[in-house]
Amino acid sequence: MSTSTTDRVALVTGGSGGIGRAVAERLAQDGLAVAVHYAGNRARAEETVAAITAAGGRAVAVGGDVADENAMSAAFDAVESAFGGVDVVVNTAGIMILAPIATFDLADLDRMHRTNIRGTFVVAQQAALKVRPGGAIVNFSTSVVRTQLPSYGAYVASKAAVEGLTLTLARELRGRDITVNAVAPGPTATPLFLDGKDDATVANFAEATPLERLGRPGDIAEAVSFLAGPARWVNGQVLYANGGLA
């Protein structure tokens, strides 16, 4: 049972679609007011806000480049202005570009790492300054850090950095009563994962788990809900939400 109450506030980066939208909607169901962050697609963020408010929740949309410290400082200020503070920050914003390391385009490397590493760092930095006691910071890694599939090298490098940042920040926030963890999803049926994969490839990923299916965005949102609410004794950890994928 969630310990979330109606005076708690969450900011979900990348909250306008895929896993981010599922997380925003789940936290709203848990009773949190939710700020749905978007980078460029305000209309999709407003759709998420509308879905939350139609279900009786409270939500606003906030925009900004996660890698821009001024934009994210303004986003946090907007959340505090709307709801009075910030208790939970969930970093779902990220991009994935796949190619072998030997032929990986370095411009793509820089673009991906700007969002996945710098973006997570900037948001985590703001969270470390502004999250209230009793709060939680949840970053996003990937199960491929452990499975190490070919063509995922650059993406894994960015997410391994997120794990290192997460575990260090948990220790730096000693005495603040703020937990810092990461969720590492397995193959999940989102546009980010499905893009560019044929049916056979998707089927192989589904069969790789003992549960013999892809994850659903709601499965990942459930893990975030746990870390954001009742899991006050889980800190400095990476939670693999992947259906038992090795």
mmCIF file of N, CA and C in Angstrom, residues 94-210:
data_model
loop_
_atom_site.group_PDB
_atom_site.id
_atom_site.type_symbol
_atom_site.label_atom_id
_atom_site.label_comp_id
_atom_site.label_asym_id
_atom_site.label_seq_id
_atom_site.Cartn_x
_atom_site.Cartn_y
_atom_site.Cartn_z
ATOM 1 N N GLY A 94 15.006 10.244 -21.941
ATOM 2 C CA GLY A 94 16.200 9.612 -22.489
ATOM 3 C C GLY A 94 16.005 9.275 -23.949
ATOM 4 N N ILE A 95 17.107 9.066 -24.654
ATOM 5 C CA ILE A 95 17.045 8.630 -26.042
ATOM 6 C C ILE A 95 17.940 7.409 -26.214
ATOM 7 N N MET A 96 17.652 6.604 -27.225
ATOM 8 C CA MET A 96 18.423 5.383 -27.485
ATOM 9 C C MET A 96 18.772 5.320 -28.965
ATOM 10 N N ILE A 97 20.055 5.260 -29.256
ATOM 11 C CA ILE A 97 20.556 5.093 -30.617
ATOM 12 C C ILE A 97 21.441 3.853 -30.617
ATOM 13 N N LEU A 98 21.171 2.928 -31.531
ATOM 14 C CA LEU A 98 21.861 1.647 -31.539
ATOM 15 C C LEU A 98 22.732 1.506 -32.778
ATOM 16 N N ALA A 99 23.962 1.045 -32.564
ATOM 17 C CA ALA A 99 24.887 0.729 -33.647
ATOM 18 C C ALA A 99 26.132 0.121 -33.016
ATOM 19 N N PRO A 100 26.893 -0.681 -33.770
ATOM 20 C CA PRO A 100 28.135 -1.224 -33.219
ATOM 21 C C PRO A 100 29.100 -0.118 -32.811
ATOM 22 N N ILE A 101 29.879 -0.368 -31.793
ATOM 23 C CA ILE A 101 30.830 0.627 -31.302
ATOM 24 C C ILE A 101 31.803 1.033 -32.405
ATOM 25 N N ALA A 102 32.251 0.080 -33.198
ATOM 26 C CA ALA A 102 33.260 0.363 -34.224
ATOM 27 C C ALA A 102 32.785 1.365 -35.265
ATOM 28 N N THR A 103 31.483 1.411 -35.506
ATOM 29 C CA THR A 103 30.957 2.292 -36.554
ATOM 30 C C THR A 103 30.012 3.350 -36.004
ATOM 31 N N PHE A 104 29.973 3.528 -34.695
ATOM 32 C CA PHE A 104 29.005 4.453 -34.103
ATOM 33 C C PHE A 104 29.351 5.888 -34.471
ATOM 34 N N ASP A 105 28.342 6.638 -34.904
ATOM 35 C CA ASP A 105 28.520 8.037 -35.271
ATOM 36 C C ASP A 105 28.747 8.868 -34.001
ATOM 37 N N LEU A 106 29.850 9.561 -33.937
ATOM 38 C CA LEU A 106 30.197 10.275 -32.709
ATOM 39 C C LEU A 106 29.276 11.464 -32.447
ATOM 40 N N ALA A 107 28.673 12.006 -33.508
ATOM 41 C CA ALA A 107 27.671 13.063 -33.289
ATOM 42 C C ALA A 107 26.452 12.481 -32.580
ATOM 43 N N ASP A 108 26.064 11.244 -32.949
ATOM 44 C CA ASP A 108 24.971 10.572 -32.253
ATOM 45 C C ASP A 108 25.348 10.269 -30.812
ATOM 46 N N LEU A 109 26.616 9.891 -30.600
ATOM 47 C CA LEU A 109 27.090 9.635 -29.239
ATOM 48 C C LEU A 109 26.933 10.883 -28.381
ATOM 49 N N ASP A 110 27.374 12.013 -28.922
ATOM 50 C CA ASP A 110 27.280 13.259 -28.159
ATOM 51 C C ASP A 110 25.826 13.632 -27.878
ATOM 52 N N ARG A 111 24.956 13.452 -28.868
ATOM 53 C CA ARG A 111 23.545 13.798 -28.699
ATOM 54 C C ARG A 111 22.891 12.915 -27.642
ATOM 55 N N MET A 112 23.171 11.606 -27.695
ATOM 56 C CA MET A 112 22.569 10.693 -26.737
ATOM 57 C C MET A 112 23.102 10.945 -25.326
ATOM 58 N N HIS A 113 24.384 11.162 -25.218
ATOM 59 C CA HIS A 113 24.956 11.359 -23.895
ATOM 60 C C HIS A 113 24.560 12.714 -23.311
ATOM 61 N N ARG A 114 24.277 13.689 -24.184
ATOM 62 C CA ARG A 114 23.820 14.985 -23.669
ATOM 63 C C ARG A 114 22.493 14.829 -22.936
ATOM 64 N N THR A 115 21.601 14.031 -23.505
ATOM 65 C CA THR A 115 20.317 13.805 -22.839
ATOM 66 C C THR A 115 20.450 12.827 -21.684
ATOM 67 N N ASN A 116 21.064 11.678 -21.937
ATOM 68 C CA ASN A 116 21.047 10.596 -20.953
ATOM 69 C C ASN A 116 21.965 10.838 -19.769
ATOM 70 N N ILE A 117 23.129 11.434 -20.006
ATOM 71 C CA ILE A 117 24.068 11.679 -18.905
ATOM 72 C C ILE A 117 23.930 13.102 -18.372
ATOM 73 N N ARG A 118 24.207 14.090 -19.239
ATOM 74 C CA ARG A 118 24.116 15.470 -18.755
ATOM 75 C C ARG A 118 22.701 15.796 -18.296
ATOM 76 N N GLY A 119 21.694 15.349 -19.056
ATOM 77 C CA GLY A 119 20.317 15.634 -18.675
ATOM 78 C C GLY A 119 19.969 15.049 -17.316
ATOM 79 N N THR A 120 20.331 13.793 -17.099
ATOM 80 C CA THR A 120 20.070 13.177 -15.795
ATOM 81 C C THR A 120 20.831 13.891 -14.696
ATOM 82 N N PHE A 121 22.082 14.279 -14.991
ATOM 83 C CA PHE A 121 22.896 14.978 -13.986
ATOM 84 C C PHE A 121 22.269 16.320 -13.622
ATOM 85 N N VAL A 122 21.855 17.087 -14.631
ATOM 86 C CA VAL A 122 21.265 18.405 -14.375
ATOM 87 C C VAL A 122 19.994 18.281 -13.536
ATOM 88 N N VAL A 123 19.125 17.344 -13.899
ATOM 89 C CA VAL A 123 17.884 17.167 -13.151
ATOM 90 C C VAL A 123 18.179 16.666 -11.735
ATOM 91 N N ALA A 124 19.120 15.730 -11.613
ATOM 92 C CA ALA A 124 19.488 15.223 -10.290
ATOM 93 C C ALA A 124 20.087 16.330 -9.426
ATOM 94 N N GLN A 125 20.849 17.200 -10.049
ATOM 95 C CA GLN A 125 21.433 18.328 -9.314
ATOM 96 C C GLN A 125 20.346 19.240 -8.763
ATOM 97 N N GLN A 126 19.368 19.576 -9.609
ATOM 98 C CA GLN A 126 18.251 20.388 -9.146
ATOM 99 C C GLN A 126 17.462 19.666 -8.051
ATOM 100 N N ALA A 127 17.265 18.366 -8.236
ATOM 101 C CA ALA A 127 16.528 17.588 -7.241
ATOM 102 C C ALA A 127 17.256 17.580 -5.906
ATOM 103 N N ALA A 128 18.579 17.442 -5.950
ATOM 104 C CA ALA A 128 19.368 17.417 -4.714
ATOM 105 C C ALA A 128 19.239 18.719 -3.945
ATOM 106 N N LEU A 129 19.012 19.803 -4.666
ATOM 107 C CA LEU A 129 18.870 21.106 -4.019
ATOM 108 C C LEU A 129 17.454 21.371 -3.515
ATOM 109 N N LYS A 130 16.442 20.753 -4.162
ATOM 110 C CA LYS A 130 15.070 21.208 -3.951
ATOM 111 C C LYS A 130 14.089 20.163 -3.423
ATOM 112 N N VAL A 131 14.410 18.877 -3.510
ATOM 113 C CA VAL A 131 13.469 17.873 -3.005
ATOM 114 C C VAL A 131 13.370 17.974 -1.485
ATOM 115 N N ARG A 132 12.145 17.889 -0.996
ATOM 116 C CA ARG A 132 11.904 18.040 0.438
ATOM 117 C C ARG A 132 12.221 16.755 1.203
ATOM 118 N N PRO A 133 12.483 16.850 2.505
ATOM 119 C CA PRO A 133 12.709 15.646 3.310
ATOM 120 C C PRO A 133 11.550 14.668 3.174
ATOM 121 N N GLY A 134 11.888 13.382 3.155
ATOM 122 C CA GLY A 134 10.886 12.352 2.933
ATOM 123 C C GLY A 134 10.657 12.060 1.464
ATOM 124 N N GLY A 135 11.431 12.706 0.610
ATOM 125 C CA GLY A 135 11.242 12.566 -0.824
ATOM 126 C C GLY A 135 12.064 11.458 -1.444
ATOM 127 N N ALA A 136 11.967 11.375 -2.775
ATOM 128 C CA ALA A 136 12.643 10.315 -3.512
ATOM 129 C C ALA A 136 13.066 10.825 -4.886
ATOM 130 N N ILE A 137 14.230 10.387 -5.313
ATOM 131 C CA ILE A 137 14.735 10.648 -6.656
ATOM 132 C C ILE A 137 14.882 9.294 -7.337
ATOM 133 N N VAL A 138 14.289 9.147 -8.516
ATOM 134 C CA VAL A 138 14.338 7.877 -9.246
ATOM 135 C C VAL A 138 14.879 8.148 -10.644
ATOM 136 N N ASN A 139 16.058 7.618 -10.915
ATOM 137 C CA ASN A 139 16.659 7.738 -12.240
ATOM 138 C C ASN A 139 16.364 6.485 -13.059
ATOM 139 N N PHE A 140 16.708 6.536 -14.346
ATOM 140 C CA PHE A 140 16.433 5.400 -15.218
ATOM 141 C C PHE A 140 17.702 4.867 -15.860
ATOM 142 N N SER A 141 17.959 3.578 -15.624
ATOM 143 C CA SER A 141 19.028 2.851 -16.286
ATOM 144 C C SER A 141 18.391 1.908 -17.303
ATOM 145 N N THR A 142 19.013 0.773 -17.555
ATOM 146 C CA THR A 142 18.492 -0.239 -18.467
ATOM 147 C C THR A 142 19.064 -1.593 -18.093
ATOM 148 N N SER A 143 18.284 -2.640 -18.285
ATOM 149 C CA SER A 143 18.781 -3.989 -18.017
ATOM 150 C C SER A 143 19.904 -4.389 -18.964
ATOM 151 N N VAL A 144 20.062 -3.674 -20.081
ATOM 152 C CA VAL A 144 21.132 -4.010 -21.022
ATOM 153 C C VAL A 144 22.512 -3.700 -20.424
ATOM 154 N N VAL A 145 22.568 -2.899 -19.361
ATOM 155 C CA VAL A 145 23.830 -2.727 -18.643
ATOM 156 C C VAL A 145 24.351 -4.084 -18.181
ATOM 157 N N ARG A 146 23.430 -4.981 -17.861
ATOM 158 C CA ARG A 146 23.815 -6.316 -17.385
ATOM 159 C C ARG A 146 23.855 -7.343 -18.514
ATOM 160 N N THR A 147 22.944 -7.240 -19.493
ATOM 161 C CA THR A 147 22.908 -8.244 -20.562
ATOM 162 C C THR A 147 23.901 -7.959 -21.678
ATOM 163 N N GLN A 148 24.284 -6.682 -21.841
ATOM 164 C CA GLN A 148 25.388 -6.294 -22.724
ATOM 165 C C GLN A 148 25.219 -6.797 -24.157
ATOM 166 N N LEU A 149 24.073 -6.493 -24.740
ATOM 167 C CA LEU A 149 23.794 -6.931 -26.102
ATOM 168 C C LEU A 149 24.596 -6.135 -27.122
ATOM 169 N N PRO A 150 25.030 -6.774 -28.219
ATOM 170 C CA PRO A 150 25.701 -6.049 -29.291
ATOM 171 C C PRO A 150 24.833 -4.915 -29.816
ATOM 172 N N SER A 151 25.451 -3.840 -30.224
ATOM 173 C CA SER A 151 24.879 -2.617 -30.771
ATOM 174 C C SER A 151 24.365 -1.658 -29.695
ATOM 175 N N TYR A 152 24.338 -2.095 -28.455
ATOM 176 C CA TYR A 152 23.861 -1.250 -27.362
ATOM 177 C C TYR A 152 24.991 -0.542 -26.605
ATOM 178 N N GLY A 153 26.230 -0.640 -27.089
ATOM 179 C CA GLY A 153 27.377 -0.167 -26.321
ATOM 180 C C GLY A 153 27.306 1.292 -25.904
ATOM 181 N N ALA A 154 26.983 2.177 -26.847
ATOM 182 C CA ALA A 154 26.943 3.607 -26.513
ATOM 183 C C ALA A 154 25.804 3.907 -25.544
ATOM 184 N N TYR A 155 24.662 3.262 -25.766
ATOM 185 C CA TYR A 155 23.514 3.450 -24.876
ATOM 186 C C TYR A 155 23.829 2.933 -23.475
ATOM 187 N N VAL A 156 24.424 1.749 -23.412
ATOM 188 C CA VAL A 156 24.804 1.176 -22.119
ATOM 189 C C VAL A 156 25.800 2.076 -21.396
ATOM 190 N N ALA A 157 26.737 2.655 -22.139
ATOM 191 C CA ALA A 157 27.707 3.551 -21.512
ATOM 192 C C ALA A 157 27.000 4.727 -20.843
ATOM 193 N N SER A 158 25.980 5.256 -21.505
ATOM 194 C CA SER A 158 25.252 6.377 -20.916
ATOM 195 C C SER A 158 24.477 5.951 -19.677
ATOM 196 N N LYS A 159 23.912 4.765 -19.700
ATOM 197 C CA LYS A 159 23.104 4.321 -18.562
ATOM 198 C C LYS A 159 23.963 3.805 -17.403
ATOM 199 N N ALA A 160 25.132 3.256 -17.708
ATOM 200 C CA ALA A 160 26.050 2.883 -16.633
ATOM 201 C C ALA A 160 26.489 4.132 -15.877
ATOM 202 N N ALA A 161 26.648 5.231 -16.594
ATOM 203 C CA ALA A 161 26.975 6.494 -15.941
ATOM 204 C C ALA A 161 25.842 6.936 -15.023
ATOM 205 N N VAL A 162 24.597 6.738 -15.457
ATOM 206 C CA VAL A 162 23.444 7.083 -14.622
ATOM 207 C C VAL A 162 23.451 6.268 -13.333
ATOM 208 N N GLU A 163 23.782 4.992 -13.438
ATOM 209 C CA GLU A 163 23.839 4.161 -12.230
ATOM 210 C C GLU A 163 24.896 4.686 -11.262
ATOM 211 N N GLY A 164 26.069 5.027 -11.775
ATOM 212 C CA GLY A 164 27.122 5.554 -10.910
ATOM 213 C C GLY A 164 26.708 6.846 -10.237
ATOM 214 N N LEU A 165 26.077 7.730 -10.987
ATOM 215 C CA LEU A 165 25.573 8.987 -10.434
ATOM 216 C C LEU A 165 24.549 8.726 -9.340
ATOM 217 N N THR A 166 23.648 7.798 -9.595
ATOM 218 C CA THR A 166 22.568 7.488 -8.652
ATOM 219 C C THR A 166 23.115 7.005 -7.318
ATOM 220 N N LEU A 167 24.022 6.046 -7.368
ATOM 221 C CA LEU A 167 24.531 5.459 -6.131
ATOM 222 C C LEU A 167 25.359 6.465 -5.336
ATOM 223 N N THR A 168 26.069 7.344 -6.038
ATOM 224 C CA THR A 168 26.850 8.371 -5.344
ATOM 225 C C THR A 168 25.947 9.410 -4.701
ATOM 226 N N LEU A 169 24.924 9.855 -5.432
ATOM 227 C CA LEU A 169 24.028 10.875 -4.888
ATOM 228 C C LEU A 169 23.300 10.368 -3.650
ATOM 229 N N ALA A 170 22.947 9.091 -3.637
ATOM 230 C CA ALA A 170 22.284 8.535 -2.450
ATOM 231 C C ALA A 170 23.135 8.744 -1.207
ATOM 232 N N ARG A 171 24.442 8.619 -1.356
ATOM 233 C CA ARG A 171 25.344 8.770 -0.211
ATOM 234 C C ARG A 171 25.615 10.241 0.096
ATOM 235 N N GLU A 172 25.600 11.071 -0.920
ATOM 236 C CA GLU A 172 25.811 12.501 -0.693
ATOM 237 C C GLU A 172 24.633 13.153 0.037
ATOM 238 N N LEU A 173 23.460 12.556 -0.073
ATOM 239 C CA LEU A 173 22.276 13.128 0.585
ATOM 240 C C LEU A 173 22.056 12.559 1.982
ATOM 241 N N ARG A 174 23.082 12.002 2.558
ATOM 242 C CA ARG A 174 23.023 11.513 3.941
ATOM 243 C C ARG A 174 22.421 12.580 4.859
ATOM 244 N N GLY A 175 21.486 12.148 5.692
ATOM 245 C CA GLY A 175 20.892 13.052 6.672
ATOM 246 C C GLY A 175 19.718 13.859 6.155
ATOM 247 N N ARG A 176 19.397 13.745 4.862
ATOM 248 C CA ARG A 176 18.313 14.542 4.281
ATOM 249 C C ARG A 176 16.987 13.780 4.228
ATOM 250 N N ASP A 177 16.975 12.483 4.527
ATOM 251 C CA ASP A 177 15.778 11.644 4.416
ATOM 252 C C ASP A 177 15.227 11.668 2.988
ATOM 253 N N ILE A 178 16.131 11.551 2.017
ATOM 254 C CA ILE A 178 15.766 11.477 0.605
ATOM 255 C C ILE A 178 16.397 10.219 0.023
ATOM 256 N N THR A 179 15.590 9.355 -0.567
ATOM 257 C CA THR A 179 16.134 8.155 -1.198
ATOM 258 C C THR A 179 16.470 8.445 -2.656
ATOM 259 N N VAL A 180 17.502 7.759 -3.148
ATOM 260 C CA VAL A 180 17.924 7.904 -4.540
ATOM 261 C C VAL A 180 18.159 6.513 -5.103
ATOM 262 N N ASN A 181 17.377 6.142 -6.078
ATOM 263 C CA ASN A 181 17.482 4.812 -6.687
ATOM 264 C C ASN A 181 17.341 4.928 -8.197
ATOM 265 N N ALA A 182 17.616 3.822 -8.870
ATOM 266 C CA ALA A 182 17.408 3.753 -10.315
ATOM 267 C C ALA A 182 16.570 2.539 -10.642
ATOM 268 N N VAL A 183 15.746 2.672 -11.669
ATOM 269 C CA VAL A 183 15.000 1.547 -12.230
ATOM 270 C C VAL A 183 15.671 1.170 -13.547
ATOM 271 N N ALA A 184 15.875 -0.137 -13.748
ATOM 272 C CA ALA A 184 16.501 -0.641 -14.971
ATOM 273 C C ALA A 184 15.502 -1.535 -15.700
ATOM 274 N N PRO A 185 14.700 -0.961 -16.591
ATOM 275 C CA PRO A 185 13.707 -1.786 -17.295
ATOM 276 C C PRO A 185 14.367 -2.778 -18.244
ATOM 277 N N GLY A 186 13.664 -3.877 -18.468
ATOM 278 C CA GLY A 186 13.995 -4.775 -19.553
ATOM 279 C C GLY A 186 13.242 -4.343 -20.789
ATOM 280 N N PRO A 187 13.162 -5.213 -21.803
ATOM 281 C CA PRO A 187 12.442 -4.850 -23.025
ATOM 282 C C PRO A 187 10.983 -4.531 -22.719
ATOM 283 N N THR A 188 10.588 -3.309 -23.044
ATOM 284 C CA THR A 188 9.260 -2.805 -22.711
ATOM 285 C C THR A 188 8.600 -2.263 -23.977
ATOM 286 N N ALA A 189 7.341 -2.559 -24.142
ATOM 287 C CA ALA A 189 6.620 -2.204 -25.368
ATOM 288 C C ALA A 189 6.329 -0.709 -25.410
ATOM 289 N N THR A 190 7.334 0.063 -25.798
ATOM 290 C CA THR A 190 7.205 1.500 -25.997
ATOM 291 C C THR A 190 7.756 1.842 -27.376
ATOM 292 N N PRO A 191 7.403 2.991 -27.921
ATOM 293 C CA PRO A 191 7.973 3.393 -29.205
ATOM 294 C C PRO A 191 9.495 3.428 -29.197
ATOM 295 N N LEU A 192 10.100 3.845 -28.075
ATOM 296 C CA LEU A 192 11.557 3.883 -27.975
ATOM 297 C C LEU A 192 12.165 2.517 -28.219
ATOM 298 N N PHE A 193 11.563 1.471 -27.642
ATOM 299 C CA PHE A 193 12.088 0.113 -27.803
ATOM 300 C C PHE A 193 11.714 -0.488 -29.153
ATOM 301 N N LEU A 194 10.484 -0.300 -29.588
ATOM 302 C CA LEU A 194 9.986 -0.992 -30.771
ATOM 303 C C LEU A 194 10.517 -0.403 -32.079
ATOM 304 N N ASP A 195 10.930 0.852 -32.054
ATOM 305 C CA ASP A 195 11.351 1.519 -33.284
ATOM 306 C C ASP A 195 12.509 0.782 -33.963
ATOM 307 N N GLY A 196 12.312 0.432 -35.232
ATOM 308 C CA GLY A 196 13.361 -0.198 -36.020
ATOM 309 C C GLY A 196 13.499 -1.695 -35.841
ATOM 310 N N LYS A 197 12.661 -2.319 -35.029
ATOM 311 C CA LYS A 197 12.754 -3.758 -34.788
ATOM 312 C C LYS A 197 11.641 -4.486 -35.547
ATOM 313 N N ASP A 198 12.004 -5.579 -36.236
ATOM 314 C CA ASP A 198 10.979 -6.352 -36.926
ATOM 315 C C ASP A 198 10.263 -7.278 -35.941
ATOM 316 N N ASP A 199 9.189 -7.924 -36.409
ATOM 317 C CA ASP A 199 8.356 -8.749 -35.523
ATOM 318 C C ASP A 199 9.149 -9.894 -34.904
ATOM 319 N N ALA A 200 10.050 -10.483 -35.669
ATOM 320 C CA ALA A 200 10.834 -11.618 -35.162
ATOM 321 C C ALA A 200 11.749 -11.177 -34.026
ATOM 322 N N THR A 201 12.362 -10.013 -34.185
ATOM 323 C CA THR A 201 13.248 -9.495 -33.138
ATOM 324 C C THR A 201 12.462 -9.211 -31.860
ATOM 325 N N VAL A 202 11.306 -8.597 -32.018
ATOM 326 C CA VAL A 202 10.463 -8.297 -30.851
ATOM 327 C C VAL A 202 10.034 -9.587 -30.164
ATOM 328 N N ALA A 203 9.660 -10.591 -30.955
ATOM 329 C CA ALA A 203 9.249 -11.878 -30.389
ATOM 330 C C ALA A 203 10.390 -12.534 -29.625
ATOM 331 N N ASN A 204 11.599 -12.428 -30.137
ATOM 332 C CA ASN A 204 12.761 -13.012 -29.446
ATOM 333 C C ASN A 204 12.991 -12.347 -28.097
ATOM 334 N N PHE A 205 12.844 -11.032 -28.058
ATOM 335 C CA PHE A 205 12.989 -10.331 -26.781
ATOM 336 C C PHE A 205 11.910 -10.786 -25.801
ATOM 337 N N ALA A 206 10.696 -10.944 -26.275
ATOM 338 C CA ALA A 206 9.599 -11.370 -25.399
ATOM 339 C C ALA A 206 9.854 -12.752 -24.829
ATOM 340 N N GLU A 207 10.348 -13.652 -25.666
ATOM 341 C CA GLU A 207 10.583 -15.027 -25.232
ATOM 342 C C GLU A 207 11.794 -15.152 -24.316
ATOM 343 N N ALA A 208 12.636 -14.136 -24.281
ATOM 344 C CA ALA A 208 13.849 -14.211 -23.456
ATOM 345 C C ALA A 208 13.550 -14.160 -21.966
ATOM 346 N N THR A 209 12.395 -13.628 -21.586
ATOM 347 C CA THR A 209 12.060 -13.540 -20.165
ATOM 348 C C THR A 209 11.273 -14.773 -19.735
ATOM 349 N N PRO A 210 11.428 -15.217 -18.497
ATOM 350 C CA PRO A 210 10.638 -16.347 -18.005
ATOM 351 C C PRO A 210 9.137 -16.107 -18.078
#
